mmCIF file of C-alpha atoms and ligand atoms in Angstrom:
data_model
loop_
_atom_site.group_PDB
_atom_site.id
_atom_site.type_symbol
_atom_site.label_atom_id
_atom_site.label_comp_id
_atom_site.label_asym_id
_atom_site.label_seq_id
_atom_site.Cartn_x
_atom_site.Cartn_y
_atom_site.Cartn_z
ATOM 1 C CA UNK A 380 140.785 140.279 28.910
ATOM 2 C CA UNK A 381 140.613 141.846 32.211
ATOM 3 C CA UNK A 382 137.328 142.596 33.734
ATOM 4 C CA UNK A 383 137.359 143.265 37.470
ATOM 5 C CA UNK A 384 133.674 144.455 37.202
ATOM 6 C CA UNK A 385 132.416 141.397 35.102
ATOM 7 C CA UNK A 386 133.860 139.267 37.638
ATOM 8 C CA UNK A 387 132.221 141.235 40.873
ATOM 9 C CA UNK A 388 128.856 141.312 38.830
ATOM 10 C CA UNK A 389 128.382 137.300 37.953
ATOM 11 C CA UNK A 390 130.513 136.607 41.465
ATOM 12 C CA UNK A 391 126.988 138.609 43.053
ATOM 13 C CA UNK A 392 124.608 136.801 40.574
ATOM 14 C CA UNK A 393 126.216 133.259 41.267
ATOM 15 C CA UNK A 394 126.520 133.291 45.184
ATOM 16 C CA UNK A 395 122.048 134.892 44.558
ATOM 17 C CA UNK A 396 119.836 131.964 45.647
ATOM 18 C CA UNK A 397 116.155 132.355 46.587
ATOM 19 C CA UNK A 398 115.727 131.794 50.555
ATOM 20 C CA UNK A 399 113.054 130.894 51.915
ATOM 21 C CA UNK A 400 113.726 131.383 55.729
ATOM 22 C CA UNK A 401 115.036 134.637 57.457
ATOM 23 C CA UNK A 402 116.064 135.528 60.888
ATOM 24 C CA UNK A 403 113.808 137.588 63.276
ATOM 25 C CA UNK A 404 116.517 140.444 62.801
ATOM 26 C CA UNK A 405 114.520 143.759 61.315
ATOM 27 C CA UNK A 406 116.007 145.162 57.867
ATOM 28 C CA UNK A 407 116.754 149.083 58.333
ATOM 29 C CA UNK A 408 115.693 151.672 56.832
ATOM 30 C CA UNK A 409 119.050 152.268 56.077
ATOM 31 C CA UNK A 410 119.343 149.371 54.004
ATOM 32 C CA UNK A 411 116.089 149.270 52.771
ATOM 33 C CA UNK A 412 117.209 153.019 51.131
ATOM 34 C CA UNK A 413 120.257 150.757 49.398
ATOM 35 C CA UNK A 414 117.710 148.521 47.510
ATOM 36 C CA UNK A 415 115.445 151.367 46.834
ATOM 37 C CA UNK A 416 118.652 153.480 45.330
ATOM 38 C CA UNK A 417 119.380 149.878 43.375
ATOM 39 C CA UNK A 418 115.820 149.589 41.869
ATOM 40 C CA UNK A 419 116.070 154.023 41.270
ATOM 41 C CA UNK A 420 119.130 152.459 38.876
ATOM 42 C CA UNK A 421 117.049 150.251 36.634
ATOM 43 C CA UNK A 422 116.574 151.115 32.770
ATOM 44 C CA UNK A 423 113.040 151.828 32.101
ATOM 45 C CA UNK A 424 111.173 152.349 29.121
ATOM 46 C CA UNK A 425 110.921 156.181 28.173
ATOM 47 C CA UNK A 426 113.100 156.892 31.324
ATOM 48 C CA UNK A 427 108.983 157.011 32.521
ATOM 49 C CA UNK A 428 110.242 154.498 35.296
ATOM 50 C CA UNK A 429 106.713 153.252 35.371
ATOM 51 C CA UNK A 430 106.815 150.960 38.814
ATOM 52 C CA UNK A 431 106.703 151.205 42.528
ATOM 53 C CA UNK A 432 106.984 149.114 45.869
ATOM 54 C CA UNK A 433 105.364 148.785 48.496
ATOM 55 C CA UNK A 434 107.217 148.324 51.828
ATOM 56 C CA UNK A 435 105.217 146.599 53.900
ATOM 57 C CA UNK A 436 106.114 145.201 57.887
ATOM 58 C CA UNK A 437 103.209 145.083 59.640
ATOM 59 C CA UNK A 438 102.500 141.455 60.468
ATOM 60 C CA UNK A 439 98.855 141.535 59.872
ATOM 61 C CA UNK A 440 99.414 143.022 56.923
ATOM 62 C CA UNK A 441 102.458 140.286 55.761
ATOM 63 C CA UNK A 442 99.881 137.779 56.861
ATOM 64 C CA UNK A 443 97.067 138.654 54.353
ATOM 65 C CA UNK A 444 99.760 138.468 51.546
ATOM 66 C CA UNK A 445 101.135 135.065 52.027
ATOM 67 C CA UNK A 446 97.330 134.140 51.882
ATOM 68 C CA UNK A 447 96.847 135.979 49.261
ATOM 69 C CA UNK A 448 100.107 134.306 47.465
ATOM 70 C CA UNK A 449 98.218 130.790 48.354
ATOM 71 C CA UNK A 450 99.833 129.939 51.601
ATOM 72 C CA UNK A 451 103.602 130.317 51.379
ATOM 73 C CA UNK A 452 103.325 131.527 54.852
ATOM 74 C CA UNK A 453 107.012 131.796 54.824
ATOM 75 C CA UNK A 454 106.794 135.595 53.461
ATOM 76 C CA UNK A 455 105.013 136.605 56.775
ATOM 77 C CA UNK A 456 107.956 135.276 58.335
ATOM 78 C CA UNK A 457 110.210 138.047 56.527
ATOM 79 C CA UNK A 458 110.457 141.238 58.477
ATOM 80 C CA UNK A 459 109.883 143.111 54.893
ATOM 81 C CA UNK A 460 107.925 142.510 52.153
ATOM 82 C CA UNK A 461 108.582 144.250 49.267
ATOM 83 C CA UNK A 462 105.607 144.533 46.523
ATOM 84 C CA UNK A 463 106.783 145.470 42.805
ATOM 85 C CA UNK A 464 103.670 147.224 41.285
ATOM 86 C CA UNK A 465 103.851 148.003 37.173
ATOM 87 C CA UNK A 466 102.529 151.887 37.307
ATOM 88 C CA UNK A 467 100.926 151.365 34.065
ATOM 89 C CA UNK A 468 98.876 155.168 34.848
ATOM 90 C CA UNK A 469 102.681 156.182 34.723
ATOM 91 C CA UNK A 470 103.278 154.110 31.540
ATOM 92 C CA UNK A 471 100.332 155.697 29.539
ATOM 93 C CA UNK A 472 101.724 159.263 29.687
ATOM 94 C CA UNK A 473 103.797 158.015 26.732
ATOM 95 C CA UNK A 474 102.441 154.495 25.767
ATOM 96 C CA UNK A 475 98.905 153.772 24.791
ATOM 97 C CA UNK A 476 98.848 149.830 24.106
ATOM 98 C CA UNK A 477 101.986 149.004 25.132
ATOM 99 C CA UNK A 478 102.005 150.721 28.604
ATOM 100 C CA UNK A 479 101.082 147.801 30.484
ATOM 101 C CA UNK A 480 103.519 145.488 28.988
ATOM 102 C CA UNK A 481 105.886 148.277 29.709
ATOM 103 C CA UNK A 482 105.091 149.227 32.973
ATOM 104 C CA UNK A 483 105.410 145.168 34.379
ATOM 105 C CA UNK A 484 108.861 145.244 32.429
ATOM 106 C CA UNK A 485 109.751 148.460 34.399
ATOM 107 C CA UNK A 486 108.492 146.462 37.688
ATOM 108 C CA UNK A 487 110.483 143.447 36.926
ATOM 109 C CA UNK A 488 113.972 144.699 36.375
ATOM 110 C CA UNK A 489 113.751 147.150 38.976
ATOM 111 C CA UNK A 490 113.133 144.178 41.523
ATOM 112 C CA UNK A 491 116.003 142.200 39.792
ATOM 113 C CA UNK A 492 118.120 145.178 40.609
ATOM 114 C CA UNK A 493 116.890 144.846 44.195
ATOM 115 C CA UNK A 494 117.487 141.367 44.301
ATOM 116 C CA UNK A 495 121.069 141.851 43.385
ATOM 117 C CA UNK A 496 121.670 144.634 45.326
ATOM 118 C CA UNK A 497 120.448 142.940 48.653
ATOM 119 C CA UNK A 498 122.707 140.045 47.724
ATOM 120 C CA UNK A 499 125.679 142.543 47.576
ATOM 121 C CA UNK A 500 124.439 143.256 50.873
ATOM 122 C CA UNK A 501 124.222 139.754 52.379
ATOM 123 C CA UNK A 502 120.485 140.045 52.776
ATOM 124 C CA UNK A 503 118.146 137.239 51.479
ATOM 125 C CA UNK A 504 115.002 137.272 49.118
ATOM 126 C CA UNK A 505 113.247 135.296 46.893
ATOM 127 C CA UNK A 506 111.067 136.325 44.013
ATOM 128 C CA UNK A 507 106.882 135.515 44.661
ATOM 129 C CA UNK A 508 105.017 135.217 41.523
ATOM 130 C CA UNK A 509 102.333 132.814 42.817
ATOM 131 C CA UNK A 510 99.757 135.152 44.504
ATOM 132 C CA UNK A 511 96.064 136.264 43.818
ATOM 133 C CA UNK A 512 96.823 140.170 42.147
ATOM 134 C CA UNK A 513 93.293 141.025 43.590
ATOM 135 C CA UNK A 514 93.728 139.752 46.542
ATOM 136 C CA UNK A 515 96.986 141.938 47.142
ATOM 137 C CA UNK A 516 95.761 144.680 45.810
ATOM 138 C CA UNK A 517 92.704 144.563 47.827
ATOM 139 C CA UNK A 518 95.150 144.254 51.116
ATOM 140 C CA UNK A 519 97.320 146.971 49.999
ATOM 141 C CA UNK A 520 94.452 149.311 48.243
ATOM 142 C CA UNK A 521 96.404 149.584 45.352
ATOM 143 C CA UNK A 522 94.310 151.696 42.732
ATOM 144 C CA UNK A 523 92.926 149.376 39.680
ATOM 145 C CA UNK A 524 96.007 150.992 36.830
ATOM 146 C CA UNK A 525 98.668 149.733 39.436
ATOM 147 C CA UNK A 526 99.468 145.967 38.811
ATOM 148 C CA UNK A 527 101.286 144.426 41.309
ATOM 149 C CA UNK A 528 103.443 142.159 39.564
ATOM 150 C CA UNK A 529 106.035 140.736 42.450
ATOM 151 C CA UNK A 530 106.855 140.390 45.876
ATOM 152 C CA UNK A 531 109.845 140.126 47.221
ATOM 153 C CA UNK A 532 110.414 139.111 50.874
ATOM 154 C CA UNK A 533 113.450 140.499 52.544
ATOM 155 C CA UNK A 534 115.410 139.467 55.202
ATOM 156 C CA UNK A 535 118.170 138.245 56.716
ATOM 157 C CA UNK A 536 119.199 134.566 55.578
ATOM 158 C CA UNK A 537 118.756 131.581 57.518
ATOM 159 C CA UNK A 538 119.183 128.829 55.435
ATOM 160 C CA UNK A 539 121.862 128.629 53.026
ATOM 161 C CA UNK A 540 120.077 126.619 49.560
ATOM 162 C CA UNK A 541 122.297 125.021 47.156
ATOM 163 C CA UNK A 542 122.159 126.204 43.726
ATOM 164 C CA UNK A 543 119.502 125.340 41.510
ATOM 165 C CA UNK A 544 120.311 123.789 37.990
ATOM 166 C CA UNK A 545 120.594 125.566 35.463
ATOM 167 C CA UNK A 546 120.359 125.009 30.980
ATOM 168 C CA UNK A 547 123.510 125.757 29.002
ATOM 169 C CA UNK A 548 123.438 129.125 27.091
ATOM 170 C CA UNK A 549 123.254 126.901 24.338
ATOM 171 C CA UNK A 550 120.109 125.271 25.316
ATOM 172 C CA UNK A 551 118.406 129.140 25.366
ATOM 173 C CA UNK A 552 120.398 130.688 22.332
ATOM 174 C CA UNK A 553 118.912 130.623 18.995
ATOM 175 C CA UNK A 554 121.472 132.162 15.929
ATOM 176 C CA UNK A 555 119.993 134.281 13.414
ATOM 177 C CA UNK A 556 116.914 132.479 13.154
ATOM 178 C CA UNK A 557 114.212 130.753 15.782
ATOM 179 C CA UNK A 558 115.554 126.933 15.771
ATOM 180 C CA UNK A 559 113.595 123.898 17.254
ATOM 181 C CA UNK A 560 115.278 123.206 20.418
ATOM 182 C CA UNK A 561 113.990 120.468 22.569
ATOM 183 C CA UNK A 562 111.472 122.019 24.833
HETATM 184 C C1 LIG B 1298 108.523 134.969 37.835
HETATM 185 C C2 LIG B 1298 108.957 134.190 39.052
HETATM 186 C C3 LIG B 1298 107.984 133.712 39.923
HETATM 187 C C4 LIG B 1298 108.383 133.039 41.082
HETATM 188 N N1 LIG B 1298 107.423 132.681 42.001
HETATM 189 C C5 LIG B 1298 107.797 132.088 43.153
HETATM 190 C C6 LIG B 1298 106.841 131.831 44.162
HETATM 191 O O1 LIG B 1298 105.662 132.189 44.066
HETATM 192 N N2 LIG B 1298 107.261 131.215 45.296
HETATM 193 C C7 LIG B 1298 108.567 130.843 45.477
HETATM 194 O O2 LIG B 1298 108.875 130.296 46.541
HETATM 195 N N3 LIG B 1298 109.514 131.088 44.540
HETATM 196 C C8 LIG B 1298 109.156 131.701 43.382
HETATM 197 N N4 LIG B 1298 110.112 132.027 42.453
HETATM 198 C C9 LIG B 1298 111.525 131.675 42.690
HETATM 199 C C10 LIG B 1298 111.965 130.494 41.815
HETATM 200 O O3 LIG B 1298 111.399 129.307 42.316
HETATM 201 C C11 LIG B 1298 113.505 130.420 41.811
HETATM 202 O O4 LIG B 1298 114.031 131.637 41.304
HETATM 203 C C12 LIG B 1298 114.027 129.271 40.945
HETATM 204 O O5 LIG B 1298 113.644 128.042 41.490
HETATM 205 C C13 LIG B 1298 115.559 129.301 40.828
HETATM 206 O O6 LIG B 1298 116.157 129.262 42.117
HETATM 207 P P1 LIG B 1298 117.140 130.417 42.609
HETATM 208 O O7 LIG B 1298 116.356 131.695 42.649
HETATM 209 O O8 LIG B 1298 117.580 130.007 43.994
HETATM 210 O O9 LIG B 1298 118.266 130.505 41.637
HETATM 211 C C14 LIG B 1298 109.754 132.736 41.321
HETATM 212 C C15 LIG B 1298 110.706 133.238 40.432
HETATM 213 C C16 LIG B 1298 110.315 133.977 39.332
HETATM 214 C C17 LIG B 1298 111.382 134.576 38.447
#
């Protein structure tokens, strides 16, 4: 079978790697708009498209989040950061219990989007989990229904990381039924 597309898609998700050291170059807003209109792309649940980012550049401001994501100082060094918040106020318009759970999936595929946009675009980032959710939301005054979930430093690459390993499908594919894989 001929798939042009598949090919383009997994050529984009193979050649992704997270970097961890960007140029001093700035990121547009031109292209910034590009990973926005990526992330506007994302399925959501209920179409309620229950997440937002933050764009932040001031340094200070960068600064107080790689604290606040326990020292990986690196992020300050991006000339973006990017903050995935789960709306869950959004989320609740149609979800009562499950609006949070919801509203961090809506964050979390919208970044992946991003992430795959920007390395369409030859720009670097690299997913931040590790950070103190108070802490950013302090920095950022992000109101207390607004969970931010992510962070994604953008930027220019400058370091080129060799792929990570990875498990076989069949390592993470159950059939039917859960079965006892190793761990
Ligand atoms: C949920 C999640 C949390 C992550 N948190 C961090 C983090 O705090 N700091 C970091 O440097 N990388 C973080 N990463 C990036 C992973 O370390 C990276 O994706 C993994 O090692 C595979 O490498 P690759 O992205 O280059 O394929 C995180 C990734 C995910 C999906």
């Amino acid at each position: 079978m001929v798939a042009p597309d598949y090919d383009i898609i997994m050529g984009v998700m193979q050649r992704r790697r997270s970097v961890r050291r960007y140029g001093r170059e700035t990121i547009s807003d031109a292209l910034l708009d590009k990973l926005l209109r990526a992330a506007e792309l994302a399925p959501s649940a209920g179409n309620l498209q229950a997440r937002d980012f933050i764009l932040v550049r001031d340094p200070n401001t960068k600064h107080e989040l790689a604290e606040a994501a326990y020292g990986q100082f690196f992020i300050a060094m991006a000339p973006v950061v990017l903050v995935g918040c789960a709306n869950i106020a959004r989320s609740r318009i149609a979800y009562g219990q499950g609006a949070e759970l919801y509203a961090v999936q809506d964050a979390t595929i919208a970044a992946c989007y991003v992430q795959l946009a920007a390395e369409a675009l030859s720009i670097a980032t690299c997913w931040i989990g590790a950070f103190d959710e108070k802490r950013v939301s302090l920095a950022l005054k992000i109101p207390l229904d607004i969970r931010p979930v992510l962070m994604l430093p953008v930027g220019y690459p400058d370091e080129s990381p060799e792929p990570t390993v990875r498990m076989e499908p069949s390592r993470f594919t159950h059939h039917e039924l859960w079965s006892s894989l190793d761990v």
